[in-house]
Short mmCIF file of C-alpha atoms in Angstrom, two decimals:
data_model
loop_
_atom_site.label_atom_id
_atom_site.label_comp_id
_atom_site.label_asym_id
_atom_site.label_seq_id
_atom_site.Cartn_x
_atom_site.Cartn_y
_atom_site.Cartn_z
CA UNK A 99 -2.23 -25.76 5.33
CA UNK A 100 -5.69 -27.17 4.73
CA UNK A 101 -6.28 -27.17 8.49
CA UNK A 102 -5.39 -23.47 8.68
CA UNK A 103 -7.83 -22.71 5.88
CA UNK A 104 -10.54 -24.68 7.68
CA UNK A 105 -9.91 -22.97 11.02
CA UNK A 106 -9.92 -19.54 9.36
CA UNK A 107 -13.10 -20.31 7.42
CA UNK A 108 -14.85 -21.56 10.55
CA UNK A 109 -13.76 -18.53 12.58
CA UNK A 110 -14.79 -16.10 9.83
CA UNK A 111 -18.16 -17.81 9.46
CA UNK A 112 -18.76 -17.45 13.20
CA UNK A 113 -17.82 -13.76 13.12
CA UNK A 114 -19.98 -13.16 10.03
CA UNK A 115 -23.00 -14.74 11.71
CA UNK A 116 -22.44 -12.56 14.78
CA UNK A 117 -22.26 -9.47 12.56
CA UNK A 118 -25.47 -10.33 10.69
CA UNK A 119 -27.35 -11.54 13.79
CA UNK A 120 -25.59 -9.92 16.77
CA UNK A 121 -25.89 -11.99 19.97
CA UNK A 122 -26.38 -10.40 23.37
CA UNK A 123 -22.61 -10.37 24.01
CA UNK A 124 -21.92 -8.39 20.83
CA UNK A 125 -24.65 -5.89 21.67
CA UNK A 126 -23.31 -5.48 25.21
CA UNK A 127 -19.82 -4.81 23.81
CA UNK A 128 -21.22 -2.27 21.34
CA UNK A 129 -20.17 -4.31 18.28
CA UNK A 130 -23.23 -3.53 16.18
CA UNK A 131 -23.89 -1.28 13.20
CA UNK A 132 -26.07 0.97 15.36
CA UNK A 133 -23.36 1.55 17.97
CA UNK A 134 -20.37 1.81 15.62
CA UNK A 135 -22.14 4.38 13.40
CA UNK A 136 -24.20 6.09 16.10
CA UNK A 137 -22.78 9.54 15.31
CA UNK A 138 -23.93 9.35 11.68
CA UNK A 139 -27.24 7.65 12.43
CA UNK A 140 -28.41 10.22 14.96
CA UNK A 141 -31.06 9.65 17.63
CA UNK A 142 -33.76 7.01 17.21
CA UNK A 143 -35.94 8.68 19.85
CA UNK A 144 -36.02 11.99 17.98
CA UNK A 145 -36.01 10.92 14.31
CA UNK A 146 -37.21 7.34 14.27
CA UNK A 147 -37.82 6.97 10.52
CA UNK A 148 -34.65 8.75 9.33
CA UNK A 149 -32.64 6.80 11.88
CA UNK A 150 -33.83 3.46 10.50
CA UNK A 151 -33.49 4.57 6.87
CA UNK A 152 -29.81 5.28 7.58
CA UNK A 153 -29.41 2.14 9.70
CA UNK A 154 -30.79 -0.18 7.02
CA UNK A 155 -28.61 1.50 4.39
CA UNK A 156 -25.49 1.09 6.54
CA UNK A 157 -26.42 -2.52 7.27
CA UNK A 158 -26.64 -3.34 3.56
CA UNK A 159 -23.17 -1.86 2.93
CA UNK A 160 -21.52 -3.47 5.99
CA UNK A 161 -22.94 -6.90 5.19
CA UNK A 162 -21.80 -6.59 1.55
CA UNK A 163 -18.22 -6.32 2.84
CA UNK A 164 -18.31 -9.78 4.41
CA UNK A 165 -17.78 -11.91 1.24
CA UNK A 166 -14.82 -9.90 -0.04
CA UNK A 167 -13.47 -9.64 3.50
CA UNK A 168 -13.28 -13.44 3.61
CA UNK A 169 -11.30 -13.46 0.35
CA UNK A 170 -8.82 -10.83 1.55
CA UNK A 171 -8.25 -12.58 4.88
CA UNK A 172 -7.81 -15.98 3.23
CA UNK A 173 -5.20 -14.53 0.87
CA UNK A 174 -2.95 -13.93 3.90
CA UNK A 175 -3.76 -17.20 5.67
CA UNK A 176 -3.20 -19.36 2.57
CA UNK A 177 -0.66 -17.63 0.29
CA UNK A 178 -0.24 -20.80 -1.79
CA UNK A 179 -3.74 -20.20 -3.26
CA UNK A 180 -2.34 -17.11 -5.05
CA UNK A 181 -5.38 -15.06 -4.03
CA UNK A 182 -3.31 -11.85 -3.89
CA UNK A 183 -2.69 -12.26 -7.62
CA UNK A 184 -6.19 -13.18 -8.87
CA UNK A 185 -5.05 -13.84 -12.46
CA UNK A 186 -2.97 -16.76 -11.13
CA UNK A 187 -5.67 -18.13 -8.79
CA UNK A 188 -8.07 -20.98 -9.44
CA UNK A 189 -11.06 -20.21 -11.70
CA UNK A 190 -13.50 -20.77 -8.84
CA UNK A 191 -11.72 -18.19 -6.70
CA UNK A 192 -11.70 -15.74 -9.62
CA UNK A 193 -15.46 -16.15 -9.96
CA UNK A 194 -15.87 -15.74 -6.19
CA UNK A 195 -13.84 -12.51 -6.25
CA UNK A 196 -15.84 -11.22 -9.21
CA UNK A 197 -19.19 -11.99 -7.53
CA UNK A 198 -18.05 -10.46 -4.20
CA UNK A 199 -16.82 -7.30 -5.91
CA UNK A 200 -20.03 -6.89 -7.94
CA UNK A 201 -22.09 -7.40 -4.77
CA UNK A 202 -20.09 -4.72 -2.92
CA UNK A 203 -20.27 -2.27 -5.82
CA UNK A 204 -24.03 -2.74 -6.23
CA UNK A 205 -24.68 -2.30 -2.48
CA UNK A 206 -22.50 0.82 -2.34
CA UNK A 207 -24.09 2.27 -5.49
CA UNK A 208 -27.55 1.63 -4.06
CA UNK A 209 -26.62 3.44 -0.82
CA UNK A 210 -25.22 6.41 -2.78
CA UNK A 211 -28.37 6.47 -4.94
CA UNK A 212 -30.65 6.54 -1.92
CA UNK A 213 -28.69 9.29 -0.19
CA UNK A 214 -28.31 11.41 -3.34
CA UNK A 215 -32.10 11.53 -3.67
CA UNK A 216 -32.45 12.51 0.00
CA UNK A 217 -33.77 9.03 0.85
CA UNK A 218 -36.96 9.52 -1.21
CA UNK A 219 -36.20 6.35 -3.22
CA UNK A 220 -35.49 4.22 -0.17
CA UNK A 221 -37.76 1.22 0.37
CA UNK A 222 -39.09 2.64 3.65
CA UNK A 223 -39.85 6.02 2.06
CA UNK A 224 -41.85 4.35 -0.72
CA UNK A 225 -43.82 2.34 1.84
CA UNK A 226 -44.64 5.48 3.83
CA UNK A 227 -45.77 7.28 0.67
CA UNK A 228 -48.64 4.76 0.40
CA UNK A 229 -50.03 6.12 3.68
CA UNK A 230 -50.21 9.77 2.61
CA UNK A 231 -49.36 12.33 -0.03
CA UNK A 232 -45.88 12.95 1.42
CA UNK A 233 -43.71 10.29 3.04
CA UNK A 234 -41.95 12.98 5.09
CA UNK A 235 -45.26 14.06 6.65
CA UNK A 236 -46.02 10.44 7.54
CA UNK A 237 -42.51 10.05 8.94
CA UNK A 238 -42.98 13.14 11.11
CA UNK A 239 -46.26 11.76 12.47
CA UNK A 240 -44.60 8.44 13.33
CA UNK A 241 -41.67 10.26 14.97
CA UNK A 242 -44.06 12.17 17.23
CA UNK A 243 -45.91 9.03 18.32
CA UNK A 244 -42.69 7.09 18.89
CA UNK A 245 -41.52 9.68 21.42
CA UNK A 246 -44.54 8.94 23.64
CA UNK A 247 -43.90 6.69 26.62
CA UNK A 248 -47.11 4.69 26.22
CA UNK A 249 -46.02 2.83 23.07
CA UNK A 250 -45.81 -0.98 23.06
CA UNK A 251 -42.40 -2.51 22.31
CA UNK A 252 -41.36 -6.15 22.27
CA UNK A 253 -38.57 -8.35 20.99
CA UNK A 254 -34.79 -8.06 20.51
CA UNK A 255 -33.30 -5.08 18.63
CA UNK A 256 -33.02 -7.05 15.36
CA UNK A 257 -36.68 -8.07 15.33
CA UNK A 258 -38.50 -5.46 17.38
CA UNK A 259 -42.26 -4.93 17.35
CA UNK A 260 -43.40 -1.36 18.02
CA UNK A 261 -47.04 -0.29 18.32
CA UNK A 262 -47.97 3.35 18.78
CA UNK A 263 -51.42 4.94 18.87
CA UNK A 264 -51.81 4.77 15.08
CA UNK A 265 -49.07 2.51 13.70
CA UNK A 266 -47.88 -1.09 13.84
CA UNK A 267 -44.18 -1.49 12.97
CA UNK A 268 -41.75 -4.38 12.74
CA UNK A 269 -38.04 -3.50 12.78
CA UNK A 270 -35.72 -5.93 10.96
CA UNK A 271 -32.14 -5.76 9.72
CA UNK A 272 -32.90 -4.42 6.22
CA UNK A 273 -36.35 -2.90 6.57
CA UNK A 274 -39.08 -1.52 8.82
CA UNK A 275 -42.59 -2.75 8.01
CA UNK A 276 -45.24 -0.13 8.71
CA UNK A 277 -49.03 -0.52 8.76
CA UNK A 278 -51.70 1.96 9.83
CA UNK A 279 -53.87 0.54 12.59
CA UNK A 280 -57.13 1.72 11.03
CA UNK A 281 -56.31 -0.09 7.78
CA UNK A 282 -55.37 -3.51 9.12
CA UNK A 283 -56.34 -6.49 11.21
CA UNK A 284 -54.23 -9.05 13.04
CA UNK A 285 -54.47 -12.80 12.54
CA UNK A 286 -52.91 -15.27 14.99
CA UNK A 287 -51.17 -17.92 12.88
CA UNK A 288 -49.53 -20.29 15.37
CA UNK A 289 -47.93 -20.69 18.77
CA UNK A 290 -44.62 -22.24 19.84
CA UNK A 291 -44.19 -23.67 23.31
CA UNK A 292 -40.70 -23.88 24.85
CA UNK A 293 -40.15 -25.72 28.11
CA UNK A 294 -36.83 -23.91 28.64
CA UNK A 295 -36.48 -20.16 28.28
CA UNK A 296 -33.88 -17.61 29.35
CA UNK A 297 -36.75 -15.24 30.16
CA UNK A 298 -38.67 -17.47 32.56
CA UNK A 299 -38.05 -20.54 34.72
CA UNK A 300 -41.49 -21.88 33.77
CA UNK A 301 -40.89 -21.90 29.99
CA UNK A 302 -42.41 -19.62 27.40
CA UNK A 303 -44.93 -19.53 24.59
CA UNK A 304 -44.35 -17.42 21.48
CA UNK A 305 -47.13 -16.28 19.14
CA UNK A 306 -46.77 -15.61 15.42
CA UNK A 307 -49.26 -12.95 14.34
CA UNK A 308 -49.85 -11.77 10.77
CA UNK A 309 -50.59 -8.09 10.14
CA UNK A 310 -52.83 -7.68 7.08
CA UNK A 311 -53.63 -4.25 5.66
CA UNK A 312 -56.58 -3.39 3.42
CA UNK A 313 -54.19 -1.07 1.60
CA UNK A 314 -53.16 -3.16 -1.40
CA UNK A 315 -49.73 -1.52 -1.54
CA UNK A 316 -48.80 -2.73 1.95
CA UNK A 317 -47.67 -6.35 1.97
CA UNK A 318 -48.70 -8.52 4.94
CA UNK A 319 -45.97 -9.16 7.50
CA UNK A 320 -45.66 -11.27 10.62
CA UNK A 321 -44.68 -10.31 14.14
CA UNK A 322 -43.54 -12.65 16.91
CA UNK A 323 -43.95 -12.02 20.62
CA UNK A 324 -44.15 -13.77 23.96
CA UNK A 325 -47.69 -14.76 24.94
CA UNK A 326 -47.14 -12.97 28.26
CA UNK A 327 -47.19 -9.70 26.26
CA UNK A 328 -50.34 -10.57 24.33
CA UNK A 329 -52.64 -8.74 26.75
CA UNK A 330 -50.56 -5.56 26.47
CA UNK A 331 -50.64 -5.83 22.68
CA UNK A 332 -54.44 -6.19 22.63
CA UNK A 333 -54.78 -3.18 24.93
CA UNK A 334 -52.69 -1.07 22.54
CA UNK A 335 -54.00 -2.07 19.11
CA UNK A 336 -57.24 -0.66 17.75
CA UNK A 337 -57.34 -3.25 14.98
CA UNK A 338 -59.24 -6.52 15.60
CA UNK A 339 -57.18 -9.58 16.56
CA UNK A 340 -58.59 -12.69 14.86
CA UNK A 341 -57.92 -16.17 16.24
CA UNK A 342 -59.58 -18.16 13.43
CA UNK A 343 -57.32 -21.17 14.01
CA UNK A 344 -58.29 -21.35 17.69
CA UNK A 345 -54.69 -21.10 18.86
CA UNK A 346 -54.53 -21.81 22.59
CA UNK A 347 -52.78 -18.87 24.26
CA UNK A 348 -51.12 -19.63 27.56
CA UNK A 349 -51.74 -16.94 30.16
CA UNK A 350 -48.74 -15.41 31.85
CA UNK A 351 -48.15 -16.06 35.54
CA UNK A 352 -49.32 -12.53 36.33
CA UNK A 353 -52.52 -12.99 34.31
CA UNK A 354 -53.32 -16.25 36.09
CA UNK A 355 -52.69 -14.60 39.44
CA UNK A 356 -54.87 -11.65 38.40
CA UNK A 357 -57.78 -14.03 37.76
CA UNK A 358 -57.33 -15.66 41.18
CA UNK A 359 -56.90 -12.23 42.79
CA UNK A 360 -60.15 -10.96 41.21
CA UNK A 361 -62.01 -14.08 42.30
CA UNK A 362 -60.93 -13.65 45.91
CA UNK A 363 -61.67 -9.90 45.98
CA UNK A 364 -65.17 -10.64 44.65
CA UNK A 365 -65.83 -12.58 47.86
CA UNK A 366 -64.45 -9.82 50.11
CA UNK A 367 -66.78 -7.23 51.67
CA UNK A 368 -67.46 -4.15 49.58
CA UNK A 369 -66.37 -0.68 50.65
CA UNK A 370 -68.97 2.09 50.67
CA UNK A 371 -67.68 5.60 50.16
CA UNK A 372 -68.73 8.06 52.92
CA UNK A 373 -71.56 10.40 52.04
CA UNK A 374 -70.40 13.62 50.49
CA UNK A 375 -67.00 12.25 49.45
CA UNK A 376 -65.66 13.15 46.00
CA UNK A 377 -65.72 10.66 43.17
CA UNK A 378 -62.54 8.54 42.87
CA UNK A 379 -59.82 9.84 40.57
CA UNK A 380 -58.20 7.80 37.79
CA UNK A 381 -55.83 5.10 39.04
CA UNK A 382 -52.42 6.64 39.70
CA UNK A 383 -50.78 3.45 38.39
CA UNK A 384 -52.19 3.38 34.85
CA UNK A 385 -54.12 6.69 34.65
CA UNK A 386 -56.67 4.91 32.43
CA UNK A 387 -59.19 3.21 34.76
CA UNK A 388 -61.06 4.92 37.59
CA UNK A 389 -59.83 3.81 41.02
CA UNK A 390 -62.07 0.96 42.13
CA UNK A 391 -60.45 -0.72 45.16
CA UNK A 392 -59.82 0.28 48.78
CA UNK A 393 -57.60 -1.40 51.38
CA UNK A 394 -59.64 -2.19 54.49
CA UNK A 395 -58.45 -4.62 57.18
CA UNK A 396 -60.82 -7.59 57.26
CA UNK A 397 -58.47 -10.57 57.60
CA UNK A 398 -58.31 -10.39 61.43
CA UNK A 399 -59.26 -8.15 64.31
CA UNK A 400 -57.86 -4.65 64.15
CA UNK A 401 -55.25 -5.34 66.85
CA UNK A 402 -54.15 -8.77 65.60
CA UNK A 403 -51.92 -10.05 62.82
CA UNK A 404 -49.32 -8.37 60.67
CA UNK A 405 -51.82 -6.49 58.52
CA UNK A 406 -52.45 -2.85 59.41
CA UNK A 407 -55.47 -0.65 58.72
CA UNK A 408 -54.84 1.58 55.69
CA UNK A 409 -56.39 5.07 55.75
CA UNK A 410 -55.60 6.02 52.14
CA UNK A 411 -58.50 7.00 49.92
CA UNK A 412 -59.14 4.84 46.81
CA UNK A 413 -56.34 5.63 44.35
CA UNK A 414 -55.72 2.32 42.55
CA UNK A 415 -57.56 0.02 40.16
CA UNK A 416 -57.85 -3.73 40.61
CA UNK A 417 -55.27 -4.68 37.96
CA UNK A 418 -52.58 -2.26 39.15
CA UNK A 419 -53.10 -3.28 42.78
CA UNK A 420 -52.76 -6.93 41.75
CA UNK A 421 -49.54 -6.27 39.80
CA UNK A 422 -48.14 -4.32 42.75
CA UNK A 423 -49.01 -7.16 45.12
CA UNK A 424 -47.50 -9.82 42.82
CA UNK A 425 -44.24 -7.89 42.36
CA UNK A 426 -43.77 -7.80 46.17
CA UNK A 427 -43.91 -11.60 46.46
CA UNK A 428 -41.18 -14.23 46.14
CA UNK A 429 -40.95 -14.71 42.36
CA UNK A 430 -39.45 -18.19 42.87
CA UNK A 431 -42.50 -19.41 44.81
CA UNK A 432 -45.67 -18.27 43.01
CA UNK A 433 -47.71 -20.85 44.92
CA UNK A 434 -47.32 -18.68 48.05
CA UNK A 435 -48.51 -15.43 46.48
CA UNK A 436 -52.16 -15.69 47.55
CA UNK A 437 -51.16 -16.11 51.20
CA UNK A 438 -48.51 -13.40 51.04
CA UNK A 439 -48.53 -9.81 52.23
CA UNK A 440 -47.53 -6.52 50.68
CA UNK A 441 -47.10 -2.89 51.75
CA UNK A 442 -49.69 -0.37 50.55
CA UNK A 443 -48.23 1.37 47.46
CA UNK A 444 -49.01 4.76 49.02
CA UNK A 445 -48.62 4.61 52.83
CA UNK A 446 -46.76 1.26 53.17
CA UNK A 447 -49.34 -0.24 55.54
CA UNK A 448 -49.11 -4.03 55.29
CA UNK A 449 -52.12 -5.83 53.78
CA UNK A 450 -53.14 -9.20 52.31
CA UNK A 451 -55.58 -10.28 49.60
CA UNK A 452 -58.45 -10.45 52.13
CA UNK A 453 -58.04 -6.73 52.78
CA UNK A 454 -58.64 -5.62 49.18
CA UNK A 455 -62.23 -4.39 48.75
CA UNK A 456 -64.09 -3.27 45.66
CA UNK A 457 -65.95 0.00 45.83
CA UNK A 458 -69.70 -0.48 46.17
#
């Protein structure tokens, strides 16, 4: 009988861990609080704040069921423990049942209290109220920015980092930390290097960054992201990023290739726009930087080689052209990228790095 109790306890512990920290398999199967209660939670894309207020409330209640669920299941697996008649059970089990029941009642009462006050007493609502006179107005502003496609997102669903034009947010199981960009600065605390990663065959480096707000009511919180996303984070945040501890940040493969790409293009001939031509438009890849490169066949004679003369006007910036070129190479052999070829993103004419020219 002891072996059955052990096997049940081990199996329940495994399931409980998967409920609290859902692995990829559980998420794929839809066995998460978000998926099981999706009808009640609503849409995250439309009402981001209200969605997470409800999600954190549901998570508290669901997780509070786990201790008493273990007791109920064990009462069927081990009937000789007399768990179905608590007054006959061992004192330790009576105390366990009492503690589990109190925990469940408190969590349920807290959820009812939050909902009865229209979520105004929820932890997230109180945090938002420190950013304005009305937490609902702040929530509406965050909802609007979250719907935009240019926001920065990183991390798994249980520990997501979201940065919009004005806000830095960290989504966790029981809370969403929110800081206004104008009121805070970021401090790089440490880095973790992993030689093996499911995201990359070359390993990965993860950065731990602390978000500190000058608003005394907002507690500092930490975010964790892959160093390959650090450049995107810096491009999105308005707040200064301080590296006082001189943490060495490993560049991503794309960033290293971009440096080599820029160095080679700097040695290529420059392209002079014809007289009377209109000024270049913003890059159609990022729509942020003015187009500053033109594809012009210089690697070989016009009639030789695989490369073909491109007649497109300048429509891309250096960084977007580099990313396009890198994505068309063999990702398993990055050492061959510089000697590789790629089709023009507009007309599909084949070109190499020697054909990319900066505008004069």
